[in-house]
PDB file of C-alpha atoms and ligand atoms in Angstrom:
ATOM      1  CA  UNK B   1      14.897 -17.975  -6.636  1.00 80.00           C
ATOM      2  CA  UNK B   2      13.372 -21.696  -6.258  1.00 84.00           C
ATOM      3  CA  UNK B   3      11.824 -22.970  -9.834  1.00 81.00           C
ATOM      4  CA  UNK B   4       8.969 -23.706  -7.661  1.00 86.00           C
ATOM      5  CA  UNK B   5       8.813 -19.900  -6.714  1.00 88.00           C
ATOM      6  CA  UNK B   6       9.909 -19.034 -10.460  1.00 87.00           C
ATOM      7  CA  UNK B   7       7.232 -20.973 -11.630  1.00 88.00           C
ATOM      8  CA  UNK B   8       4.026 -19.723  -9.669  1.00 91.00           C
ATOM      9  CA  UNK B   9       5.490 -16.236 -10.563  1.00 93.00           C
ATOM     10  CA  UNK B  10       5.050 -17.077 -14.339  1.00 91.00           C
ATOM     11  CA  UNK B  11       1.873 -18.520 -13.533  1.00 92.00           C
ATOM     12  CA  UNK B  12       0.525 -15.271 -11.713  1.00 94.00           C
ATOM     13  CA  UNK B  13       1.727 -13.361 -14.333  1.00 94.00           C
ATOM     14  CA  UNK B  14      -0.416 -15.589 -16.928  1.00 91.00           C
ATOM     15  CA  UNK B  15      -3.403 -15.210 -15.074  1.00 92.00           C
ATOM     16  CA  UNK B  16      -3.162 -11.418 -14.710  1.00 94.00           C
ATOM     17  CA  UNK B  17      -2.443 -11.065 -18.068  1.00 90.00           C
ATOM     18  CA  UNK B  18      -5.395 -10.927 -19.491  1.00 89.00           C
ATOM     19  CA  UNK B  19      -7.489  -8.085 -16.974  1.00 93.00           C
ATOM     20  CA  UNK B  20      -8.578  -5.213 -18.710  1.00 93.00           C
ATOM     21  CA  UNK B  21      -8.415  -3.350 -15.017  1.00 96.00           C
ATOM     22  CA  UNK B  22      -6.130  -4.102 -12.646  1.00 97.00           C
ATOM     23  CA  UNK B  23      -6.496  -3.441  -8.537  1.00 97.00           C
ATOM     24  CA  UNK B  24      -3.090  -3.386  -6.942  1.00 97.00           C
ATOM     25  CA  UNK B  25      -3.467  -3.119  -3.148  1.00 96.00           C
ATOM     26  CA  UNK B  26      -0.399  -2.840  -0.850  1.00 95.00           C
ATOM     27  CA  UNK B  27      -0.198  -3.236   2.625  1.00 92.00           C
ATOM     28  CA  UNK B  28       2.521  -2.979   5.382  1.00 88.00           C
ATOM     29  CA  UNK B  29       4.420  -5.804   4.038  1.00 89.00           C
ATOM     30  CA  UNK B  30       5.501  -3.306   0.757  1.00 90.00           C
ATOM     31  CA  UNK B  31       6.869  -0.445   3.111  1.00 88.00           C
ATOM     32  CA  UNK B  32       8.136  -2.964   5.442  1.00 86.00           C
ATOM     33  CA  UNK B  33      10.878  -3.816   2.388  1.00 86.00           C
ATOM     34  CA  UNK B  34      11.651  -0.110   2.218  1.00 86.00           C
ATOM     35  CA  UNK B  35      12.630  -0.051   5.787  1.00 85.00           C
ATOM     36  CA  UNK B  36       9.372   2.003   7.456  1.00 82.00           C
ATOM     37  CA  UNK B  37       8.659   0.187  10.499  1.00 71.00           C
ATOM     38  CA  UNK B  38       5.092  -0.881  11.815  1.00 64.00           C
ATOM     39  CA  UNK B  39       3.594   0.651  13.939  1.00 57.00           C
ATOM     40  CA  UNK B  40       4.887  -1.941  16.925  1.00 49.00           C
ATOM     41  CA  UNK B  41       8.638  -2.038  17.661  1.00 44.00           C
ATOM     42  CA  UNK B  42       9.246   1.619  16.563  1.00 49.00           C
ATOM     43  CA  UNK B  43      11.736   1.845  18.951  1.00 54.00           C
ATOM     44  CA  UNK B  44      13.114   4.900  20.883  1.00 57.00           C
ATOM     45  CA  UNK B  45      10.645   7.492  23.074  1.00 59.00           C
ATOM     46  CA  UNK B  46       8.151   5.877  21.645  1.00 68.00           C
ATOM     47  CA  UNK B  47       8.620   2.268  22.458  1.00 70.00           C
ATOM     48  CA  UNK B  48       6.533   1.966  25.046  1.00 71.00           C
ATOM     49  CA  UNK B  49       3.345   2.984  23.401  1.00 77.00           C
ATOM     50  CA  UNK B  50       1.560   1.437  20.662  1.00 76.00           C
ATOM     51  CA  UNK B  51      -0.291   2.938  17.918  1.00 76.00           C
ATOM     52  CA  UNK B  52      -3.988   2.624  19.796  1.00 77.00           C
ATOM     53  CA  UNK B  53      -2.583   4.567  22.742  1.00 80.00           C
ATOM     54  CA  UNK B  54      -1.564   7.570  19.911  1.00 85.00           C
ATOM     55  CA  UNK B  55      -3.291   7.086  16.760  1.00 87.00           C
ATOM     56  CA  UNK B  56      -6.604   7.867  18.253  1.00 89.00           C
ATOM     57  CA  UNK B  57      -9.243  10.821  18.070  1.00 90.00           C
ATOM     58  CA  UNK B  58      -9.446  10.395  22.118  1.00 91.00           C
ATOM     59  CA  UNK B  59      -4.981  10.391  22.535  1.00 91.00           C
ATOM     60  CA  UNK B  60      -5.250  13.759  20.103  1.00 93.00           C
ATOM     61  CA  UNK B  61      -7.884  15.059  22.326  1.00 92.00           C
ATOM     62  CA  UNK B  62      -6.720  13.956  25.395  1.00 92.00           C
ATOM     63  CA  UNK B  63      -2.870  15.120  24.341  1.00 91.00           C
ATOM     64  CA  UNK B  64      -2.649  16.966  21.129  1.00 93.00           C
ATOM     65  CA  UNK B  65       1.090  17.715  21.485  1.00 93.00           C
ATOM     66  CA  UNK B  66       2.170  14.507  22.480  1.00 91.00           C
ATOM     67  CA  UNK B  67       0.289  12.897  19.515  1.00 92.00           C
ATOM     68  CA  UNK B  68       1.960  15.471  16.825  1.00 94.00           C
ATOM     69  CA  UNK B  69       5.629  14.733  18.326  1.00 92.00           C
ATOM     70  CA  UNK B  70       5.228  11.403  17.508  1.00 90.00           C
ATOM     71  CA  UNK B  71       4.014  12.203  13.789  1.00 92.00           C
ATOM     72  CA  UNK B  72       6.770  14.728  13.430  1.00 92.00           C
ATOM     73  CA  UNK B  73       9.149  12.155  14.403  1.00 89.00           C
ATOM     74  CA  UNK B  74       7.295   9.449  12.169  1.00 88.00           C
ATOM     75  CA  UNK B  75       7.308  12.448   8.925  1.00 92.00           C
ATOM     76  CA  UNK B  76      11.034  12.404   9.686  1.00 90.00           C
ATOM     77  CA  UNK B  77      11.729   8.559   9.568  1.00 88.00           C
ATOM     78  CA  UNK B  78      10.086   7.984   6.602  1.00 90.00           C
ATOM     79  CA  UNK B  79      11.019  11.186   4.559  1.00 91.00           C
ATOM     80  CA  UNK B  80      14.536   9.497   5.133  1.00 91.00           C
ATOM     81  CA  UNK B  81      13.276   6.097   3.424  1.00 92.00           C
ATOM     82  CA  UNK B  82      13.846   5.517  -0.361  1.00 93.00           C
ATOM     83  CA  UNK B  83      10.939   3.792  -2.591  1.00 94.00           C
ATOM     84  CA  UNK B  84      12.180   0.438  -3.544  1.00 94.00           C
ATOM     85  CA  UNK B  85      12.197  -1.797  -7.053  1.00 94.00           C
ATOM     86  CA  UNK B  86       8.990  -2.932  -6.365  1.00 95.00           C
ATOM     87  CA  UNK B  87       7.265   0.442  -5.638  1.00 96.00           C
ATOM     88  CA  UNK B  88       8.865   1.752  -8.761  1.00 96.00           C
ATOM     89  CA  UNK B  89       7.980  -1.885 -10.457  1.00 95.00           C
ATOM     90  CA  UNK B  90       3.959  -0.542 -10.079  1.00 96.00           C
ATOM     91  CA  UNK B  91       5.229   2.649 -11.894  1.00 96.00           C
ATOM     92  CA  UNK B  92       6.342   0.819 -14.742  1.00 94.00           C
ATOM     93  CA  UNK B  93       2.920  -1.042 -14.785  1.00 94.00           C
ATOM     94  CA  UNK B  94       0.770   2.008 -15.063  1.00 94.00           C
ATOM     95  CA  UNK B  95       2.867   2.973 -17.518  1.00 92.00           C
ATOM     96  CA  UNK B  96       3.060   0.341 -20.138  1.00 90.00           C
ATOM     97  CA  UNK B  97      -0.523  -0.198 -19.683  1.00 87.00           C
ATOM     98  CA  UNK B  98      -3.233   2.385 -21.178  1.00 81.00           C
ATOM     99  CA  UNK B  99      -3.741   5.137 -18.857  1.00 81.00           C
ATOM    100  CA  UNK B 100      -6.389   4.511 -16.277  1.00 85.00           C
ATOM    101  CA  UNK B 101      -5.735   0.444 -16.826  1.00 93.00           C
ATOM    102  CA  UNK B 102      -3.804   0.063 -13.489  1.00 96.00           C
ATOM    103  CA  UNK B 103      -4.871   1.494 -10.140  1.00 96.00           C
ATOM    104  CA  UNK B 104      -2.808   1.757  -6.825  1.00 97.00           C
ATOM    105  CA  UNK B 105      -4.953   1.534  -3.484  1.00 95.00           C
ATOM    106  CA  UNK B 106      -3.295   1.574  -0.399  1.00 94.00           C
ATOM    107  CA  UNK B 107      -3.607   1.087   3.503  1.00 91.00           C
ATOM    108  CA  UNK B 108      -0.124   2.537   4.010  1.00 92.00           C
ATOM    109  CA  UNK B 109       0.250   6.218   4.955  1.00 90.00           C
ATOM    110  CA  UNK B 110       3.732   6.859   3.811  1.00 92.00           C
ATOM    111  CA  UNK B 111       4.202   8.723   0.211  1.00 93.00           C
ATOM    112  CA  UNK B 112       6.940   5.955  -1.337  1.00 95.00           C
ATOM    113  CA  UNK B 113       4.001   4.982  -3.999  1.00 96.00           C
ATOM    114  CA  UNK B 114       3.984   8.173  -5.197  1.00 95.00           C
ATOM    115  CA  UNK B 115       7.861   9.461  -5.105  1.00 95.00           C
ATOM    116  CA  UNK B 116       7.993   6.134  -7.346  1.00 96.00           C
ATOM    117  CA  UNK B 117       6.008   7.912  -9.676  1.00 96.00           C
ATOM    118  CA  UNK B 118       2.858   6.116  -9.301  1.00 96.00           C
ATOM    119  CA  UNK B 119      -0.388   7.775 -10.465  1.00 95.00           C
ATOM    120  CA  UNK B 120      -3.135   8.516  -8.403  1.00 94.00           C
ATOM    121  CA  UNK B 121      -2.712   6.913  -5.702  1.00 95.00           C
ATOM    122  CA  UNK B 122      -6.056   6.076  -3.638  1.00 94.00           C
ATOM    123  CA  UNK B 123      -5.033   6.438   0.445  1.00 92.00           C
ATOM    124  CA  UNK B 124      -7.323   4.114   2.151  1.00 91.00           C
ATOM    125  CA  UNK B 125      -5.429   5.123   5.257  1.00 89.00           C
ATOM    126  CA  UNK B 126      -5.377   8.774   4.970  1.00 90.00           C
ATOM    127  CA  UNK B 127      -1.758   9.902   4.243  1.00 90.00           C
ATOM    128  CA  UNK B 128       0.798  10.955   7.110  1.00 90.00           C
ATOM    129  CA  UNK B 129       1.799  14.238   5.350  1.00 93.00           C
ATOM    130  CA  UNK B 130      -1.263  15.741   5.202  1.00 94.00           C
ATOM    131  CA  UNK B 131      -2.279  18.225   7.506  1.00 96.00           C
ATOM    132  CA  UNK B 132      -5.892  18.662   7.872  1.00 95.00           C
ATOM    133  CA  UNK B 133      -8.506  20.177  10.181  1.00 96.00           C
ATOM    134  CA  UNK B 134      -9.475  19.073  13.745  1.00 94.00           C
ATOM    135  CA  UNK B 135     -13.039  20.617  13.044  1.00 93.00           C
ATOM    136  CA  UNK B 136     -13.864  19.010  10.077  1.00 91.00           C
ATOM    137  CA  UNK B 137     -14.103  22.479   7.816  1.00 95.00           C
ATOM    138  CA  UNK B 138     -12.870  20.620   4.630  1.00 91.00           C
ATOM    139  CA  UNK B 139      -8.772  22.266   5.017  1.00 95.00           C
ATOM    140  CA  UNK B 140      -5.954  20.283   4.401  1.00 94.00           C
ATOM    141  CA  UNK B 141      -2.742  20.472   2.757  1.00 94.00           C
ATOM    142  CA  UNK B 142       0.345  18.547   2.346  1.00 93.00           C
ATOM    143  CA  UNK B 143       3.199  19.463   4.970  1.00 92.00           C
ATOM    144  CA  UNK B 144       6.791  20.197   3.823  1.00 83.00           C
ATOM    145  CA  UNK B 145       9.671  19.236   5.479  1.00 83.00           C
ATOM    146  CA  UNK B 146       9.598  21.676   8.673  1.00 89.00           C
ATOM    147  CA  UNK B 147       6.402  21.004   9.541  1.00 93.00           C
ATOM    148  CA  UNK B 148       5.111  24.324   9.112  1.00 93.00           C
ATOM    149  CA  UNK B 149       1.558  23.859   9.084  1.00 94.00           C
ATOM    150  CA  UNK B 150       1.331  21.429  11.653  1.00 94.00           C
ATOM    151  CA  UNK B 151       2.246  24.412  13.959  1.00 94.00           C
ATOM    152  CA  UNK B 152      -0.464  26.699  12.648  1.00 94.00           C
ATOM    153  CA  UNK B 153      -3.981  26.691  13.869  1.00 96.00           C
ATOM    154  CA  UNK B 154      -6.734  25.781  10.730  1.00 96.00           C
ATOM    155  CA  UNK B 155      -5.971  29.021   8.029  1.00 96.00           C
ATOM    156  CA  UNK B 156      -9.591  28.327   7.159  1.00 97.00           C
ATOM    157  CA  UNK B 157     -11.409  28.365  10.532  1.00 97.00           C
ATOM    158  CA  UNK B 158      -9.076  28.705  13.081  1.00 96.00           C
ATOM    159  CA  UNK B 159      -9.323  25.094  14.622  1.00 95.00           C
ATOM    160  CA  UNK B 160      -6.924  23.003  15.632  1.00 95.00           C
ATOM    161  CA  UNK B 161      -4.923  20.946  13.027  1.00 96.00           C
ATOM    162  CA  UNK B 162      -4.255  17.420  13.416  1.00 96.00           C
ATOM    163  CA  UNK B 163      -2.256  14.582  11.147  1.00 94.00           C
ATOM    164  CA  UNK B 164      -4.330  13.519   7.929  1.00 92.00           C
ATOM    165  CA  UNK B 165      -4.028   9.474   9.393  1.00 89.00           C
ATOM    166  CA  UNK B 166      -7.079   7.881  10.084  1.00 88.00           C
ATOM    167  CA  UNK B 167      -7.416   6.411  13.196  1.00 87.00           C
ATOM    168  CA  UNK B 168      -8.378   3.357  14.992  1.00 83.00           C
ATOM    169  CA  UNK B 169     -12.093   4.127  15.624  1.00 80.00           C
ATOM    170  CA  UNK B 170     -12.433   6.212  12.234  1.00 83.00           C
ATOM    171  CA  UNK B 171     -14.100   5.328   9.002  1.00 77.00           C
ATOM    172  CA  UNK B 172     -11.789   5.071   6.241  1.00 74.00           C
ATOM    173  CA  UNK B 173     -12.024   7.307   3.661  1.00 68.00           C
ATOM    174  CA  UNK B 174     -15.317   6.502   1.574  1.00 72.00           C
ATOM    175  CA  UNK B 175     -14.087   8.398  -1.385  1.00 80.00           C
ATOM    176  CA  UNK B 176     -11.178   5.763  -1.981  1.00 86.00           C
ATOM    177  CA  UNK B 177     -13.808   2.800  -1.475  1.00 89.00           C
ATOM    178  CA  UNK B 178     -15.952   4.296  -3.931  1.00 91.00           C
ATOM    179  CA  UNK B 179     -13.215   5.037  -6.196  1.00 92.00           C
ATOM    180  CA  UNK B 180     -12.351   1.247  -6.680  1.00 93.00           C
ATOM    181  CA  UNK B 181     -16.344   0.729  -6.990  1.00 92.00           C
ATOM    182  CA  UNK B 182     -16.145   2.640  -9.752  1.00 94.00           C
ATOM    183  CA  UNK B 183     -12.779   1.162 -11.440  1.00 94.00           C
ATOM    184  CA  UNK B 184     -14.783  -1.768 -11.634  1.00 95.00           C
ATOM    185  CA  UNK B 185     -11.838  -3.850 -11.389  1.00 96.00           C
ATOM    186  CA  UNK B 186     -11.792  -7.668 -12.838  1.00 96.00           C
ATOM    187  CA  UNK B 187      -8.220  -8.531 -11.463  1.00 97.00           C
ATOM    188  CA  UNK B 188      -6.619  -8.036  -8.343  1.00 97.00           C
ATOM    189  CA  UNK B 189      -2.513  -8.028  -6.797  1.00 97.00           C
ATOM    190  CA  UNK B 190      -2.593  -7.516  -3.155  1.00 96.00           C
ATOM    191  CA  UNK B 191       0.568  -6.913  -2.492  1.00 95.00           C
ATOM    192  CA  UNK B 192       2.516  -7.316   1.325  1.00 92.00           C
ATOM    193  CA  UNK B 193      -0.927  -6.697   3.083  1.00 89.00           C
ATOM    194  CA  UNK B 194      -2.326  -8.833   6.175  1.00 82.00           C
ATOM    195  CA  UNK B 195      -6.194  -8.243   4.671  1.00 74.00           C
ATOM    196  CA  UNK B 196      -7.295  -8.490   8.268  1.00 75.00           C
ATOM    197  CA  UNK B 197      -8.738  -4.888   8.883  1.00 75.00           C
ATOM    198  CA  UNK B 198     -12.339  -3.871   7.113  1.00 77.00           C
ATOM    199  CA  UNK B 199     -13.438  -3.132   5.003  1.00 79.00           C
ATOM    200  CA  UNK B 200     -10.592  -2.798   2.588  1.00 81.00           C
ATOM    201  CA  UNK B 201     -10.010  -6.825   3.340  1.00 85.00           C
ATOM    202  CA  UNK B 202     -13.089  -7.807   1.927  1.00 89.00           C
ATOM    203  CA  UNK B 203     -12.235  -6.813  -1.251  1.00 91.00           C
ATOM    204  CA  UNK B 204     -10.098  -9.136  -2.547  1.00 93.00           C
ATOM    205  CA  UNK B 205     -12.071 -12.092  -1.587  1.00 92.00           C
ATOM    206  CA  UNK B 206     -14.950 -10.413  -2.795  1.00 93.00           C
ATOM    207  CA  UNK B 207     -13.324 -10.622  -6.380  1.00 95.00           C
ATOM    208  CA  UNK B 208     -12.247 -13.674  -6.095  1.00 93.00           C
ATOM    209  CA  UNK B 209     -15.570 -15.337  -5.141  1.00 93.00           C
ATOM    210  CA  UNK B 210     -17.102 -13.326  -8.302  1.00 95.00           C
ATOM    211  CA  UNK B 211     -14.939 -15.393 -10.320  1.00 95.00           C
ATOM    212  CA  UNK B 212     -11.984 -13.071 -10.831  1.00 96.00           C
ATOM    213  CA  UNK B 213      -8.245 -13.745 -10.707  1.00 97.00           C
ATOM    214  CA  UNK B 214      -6.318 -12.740  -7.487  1.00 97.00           C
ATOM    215  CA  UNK B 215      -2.655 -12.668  -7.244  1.00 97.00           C
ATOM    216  CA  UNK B 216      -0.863 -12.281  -3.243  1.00 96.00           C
ATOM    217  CA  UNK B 217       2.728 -11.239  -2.793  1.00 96.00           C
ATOM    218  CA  UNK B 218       3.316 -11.939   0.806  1.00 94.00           C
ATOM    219  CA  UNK B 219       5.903 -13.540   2.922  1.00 91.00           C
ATOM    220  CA  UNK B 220       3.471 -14.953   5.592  1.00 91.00           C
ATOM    221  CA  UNK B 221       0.199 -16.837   5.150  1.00 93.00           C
ATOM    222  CA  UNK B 222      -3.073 -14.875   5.153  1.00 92.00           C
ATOM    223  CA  UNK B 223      -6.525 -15.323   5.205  1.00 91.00           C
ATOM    224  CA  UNK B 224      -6.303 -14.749   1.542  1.00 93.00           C
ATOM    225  CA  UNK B 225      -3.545 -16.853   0.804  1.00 94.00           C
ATOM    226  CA  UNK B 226      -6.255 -19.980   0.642  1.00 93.00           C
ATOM    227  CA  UNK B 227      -8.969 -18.374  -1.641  1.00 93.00           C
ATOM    228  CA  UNK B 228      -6.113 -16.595  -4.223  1.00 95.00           C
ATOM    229  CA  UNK B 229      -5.685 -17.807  -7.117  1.00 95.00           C
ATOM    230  CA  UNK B 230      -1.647 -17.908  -6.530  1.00 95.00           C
ATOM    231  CA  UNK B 231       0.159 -16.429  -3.432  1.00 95.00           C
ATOM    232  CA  UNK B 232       3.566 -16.027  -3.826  1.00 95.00           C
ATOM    233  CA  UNK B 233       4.886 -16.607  -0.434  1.00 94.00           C
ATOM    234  CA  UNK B 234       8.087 -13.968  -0.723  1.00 92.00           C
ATOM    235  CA  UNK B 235       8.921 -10.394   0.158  1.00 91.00           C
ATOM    236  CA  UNK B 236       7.629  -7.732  -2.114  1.00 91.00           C
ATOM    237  CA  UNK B 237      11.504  -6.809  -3.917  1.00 91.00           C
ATOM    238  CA  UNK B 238      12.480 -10.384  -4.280  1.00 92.00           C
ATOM    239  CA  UNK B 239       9.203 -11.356  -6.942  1.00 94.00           C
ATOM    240  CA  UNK B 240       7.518  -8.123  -7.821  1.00 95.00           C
ATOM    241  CA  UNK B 241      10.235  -6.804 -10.455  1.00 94.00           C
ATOM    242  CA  UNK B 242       9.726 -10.685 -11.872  1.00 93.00           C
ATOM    243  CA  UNK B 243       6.158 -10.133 -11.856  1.00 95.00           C
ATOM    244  CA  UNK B 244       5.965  -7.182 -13.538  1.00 95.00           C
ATOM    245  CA  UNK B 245       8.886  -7.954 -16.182  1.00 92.00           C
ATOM    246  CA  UNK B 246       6.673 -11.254 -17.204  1.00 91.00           C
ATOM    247  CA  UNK B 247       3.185  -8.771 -17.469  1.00 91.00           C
ATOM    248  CA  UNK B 248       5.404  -6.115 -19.599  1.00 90.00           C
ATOM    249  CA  UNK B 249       8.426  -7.653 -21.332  1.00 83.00           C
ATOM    250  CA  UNK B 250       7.451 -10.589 -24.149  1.00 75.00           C
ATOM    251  CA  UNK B 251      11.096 -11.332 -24.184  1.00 74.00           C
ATOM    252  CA  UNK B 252      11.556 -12.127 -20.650  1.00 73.00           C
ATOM    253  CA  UNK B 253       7.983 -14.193 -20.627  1.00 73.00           C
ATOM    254  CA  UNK B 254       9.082 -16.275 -23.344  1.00 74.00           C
ATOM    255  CA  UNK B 255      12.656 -16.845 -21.546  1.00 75.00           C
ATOM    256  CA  UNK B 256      10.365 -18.064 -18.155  1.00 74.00           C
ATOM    257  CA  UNK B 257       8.607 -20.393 -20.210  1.00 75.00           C
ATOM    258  CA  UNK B 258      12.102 -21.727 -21.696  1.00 78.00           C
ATOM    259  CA  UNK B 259      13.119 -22.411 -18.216  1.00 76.00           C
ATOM    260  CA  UNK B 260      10.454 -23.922 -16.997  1.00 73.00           C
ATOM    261  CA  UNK B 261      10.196 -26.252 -19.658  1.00 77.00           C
ATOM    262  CA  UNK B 262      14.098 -27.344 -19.196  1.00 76.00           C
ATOM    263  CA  UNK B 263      13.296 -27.819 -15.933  1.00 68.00           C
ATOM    264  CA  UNK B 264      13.803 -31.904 -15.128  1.00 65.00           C
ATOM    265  CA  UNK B 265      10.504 -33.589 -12.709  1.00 62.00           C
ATOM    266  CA  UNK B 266      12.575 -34.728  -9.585  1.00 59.00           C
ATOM    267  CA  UNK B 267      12.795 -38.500  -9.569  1.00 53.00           C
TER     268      UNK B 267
HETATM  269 ZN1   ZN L   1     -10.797  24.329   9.703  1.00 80.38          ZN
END
């Protein structure tokens, strides 16, 4: 890792120190380091069709069992995936803070947050593994490995079922916006997202224009990278773990700022 790199780490960690409560967002770029692929350049049967042709109420209407291979086959893929250091780096977080001090929002539909052991978990996105009603009753439950209820029609009503995503041309789940509204947070770590799709990208900038500090882990530039307070241009596993020793470990903060300080101004 670069000093440069090292440094703006340290820095981040400095100016997140201090929050009393904490927003961590993750986007794409966090399952991305776990090996899930995007939705583009999944490869295989499904290569020629992108995610507007299939993640859509009209493609489940139009083709219901065309749109559930492709989530069985997506379940499958991911359930082989393994959370990463960073995913189990937010873990850590919530738990050397007080309870309720750290909270996890996500636009990602996989479940690597939570087999982490992250708490509560706020699924902007809807989550792959749920199963819920076609018809809107209020069912839905989370799938196990065979599938089993995605076969099934609604055990409440007798509708179809259909994948618990949202989809292009759906409303994302108010209950998670209004469950940061409430957090109130006064920090912010978006971590591996693109902030380009609404309205969870407003957020961050949001916060930042009220005055409070925002930290971005991301490998590319974003529209955020300009207004945060630090972006850490790397992937998710190579600063995260950093990140989070410098917020949790005095030891390894007070090592940083040894470094940093032996570190000679190039001539
Ligand atoms: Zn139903």
């Amino acid at each position: 890792m670069s000093p440069d790199l090292q440094g703006n780490i340290a820095n981040a960690a400095e100016c997140l120190q201090d929050c009393r409560r904490l927003l961590v967002l993750t986007g794409a770029g966090m399952s991305a380091d776990s090996g899930i692929p995007t939705f583009r350049g999944d490869g295989g049967v499904w290569e020629n069709y992108s995610a507007q042709e299939l993640a859509t109420p009209e493609a489940f209407k139009a083709n219901p069992d065309m749109v559930w291979d492709w989530y069985r086959e997506r379940r499958l893929k991911i359930a082989g995936c393994e959370a990463h250091s960073g995913h189990r780096c937010l873990a850590l977080l919530q738990e050397h803070y007080d309870e309720g001090r750290v909270i996890v929002a996500t636009t990602n539909e996989d479940d690597l947050l939570e087999r982490a052991g992250v708490h509560g978990v706020i699924s902007l996105h809807g989550n792959l593994f749920e199963t819920t009603c076609a018809a809107d009753c209020g069912w839905s439950a989370h799938d196990t490995a065979d599938n089993s209820y995605s076969f099934m029609p609604c055990p409440e009503c007798g509708a179809d079922v259909r994948p618990g995503s949202i989809w292009y041309g759906e409303s994302i789940a108010r209950c998670g916006m209004r469950a940061i509204q409430i957090f109130q947070p006064d920090a912010c770590l978006v971590i591996g997202s693109s902030c380009l799709v609404q309205p969870v990208a407003e957020i961050a900038p949001e916060m930042a224009m009220a005055g409070n500090p925002v930290v971005e882990i991301n490998s590319e530039e974003t529209p955020l990278s300009s207004i945060a307070n630090y972006s850490l241009r790397a992937n998710t596993i190579d600063v995260l773990p950093t990140l989070v020793d410098m917020l949790t470990s005095k030891i390894v903060r007070q090592q940083t700022e040894e470094a940093l300080q032996n570190i000679k101004p190039v001539a």
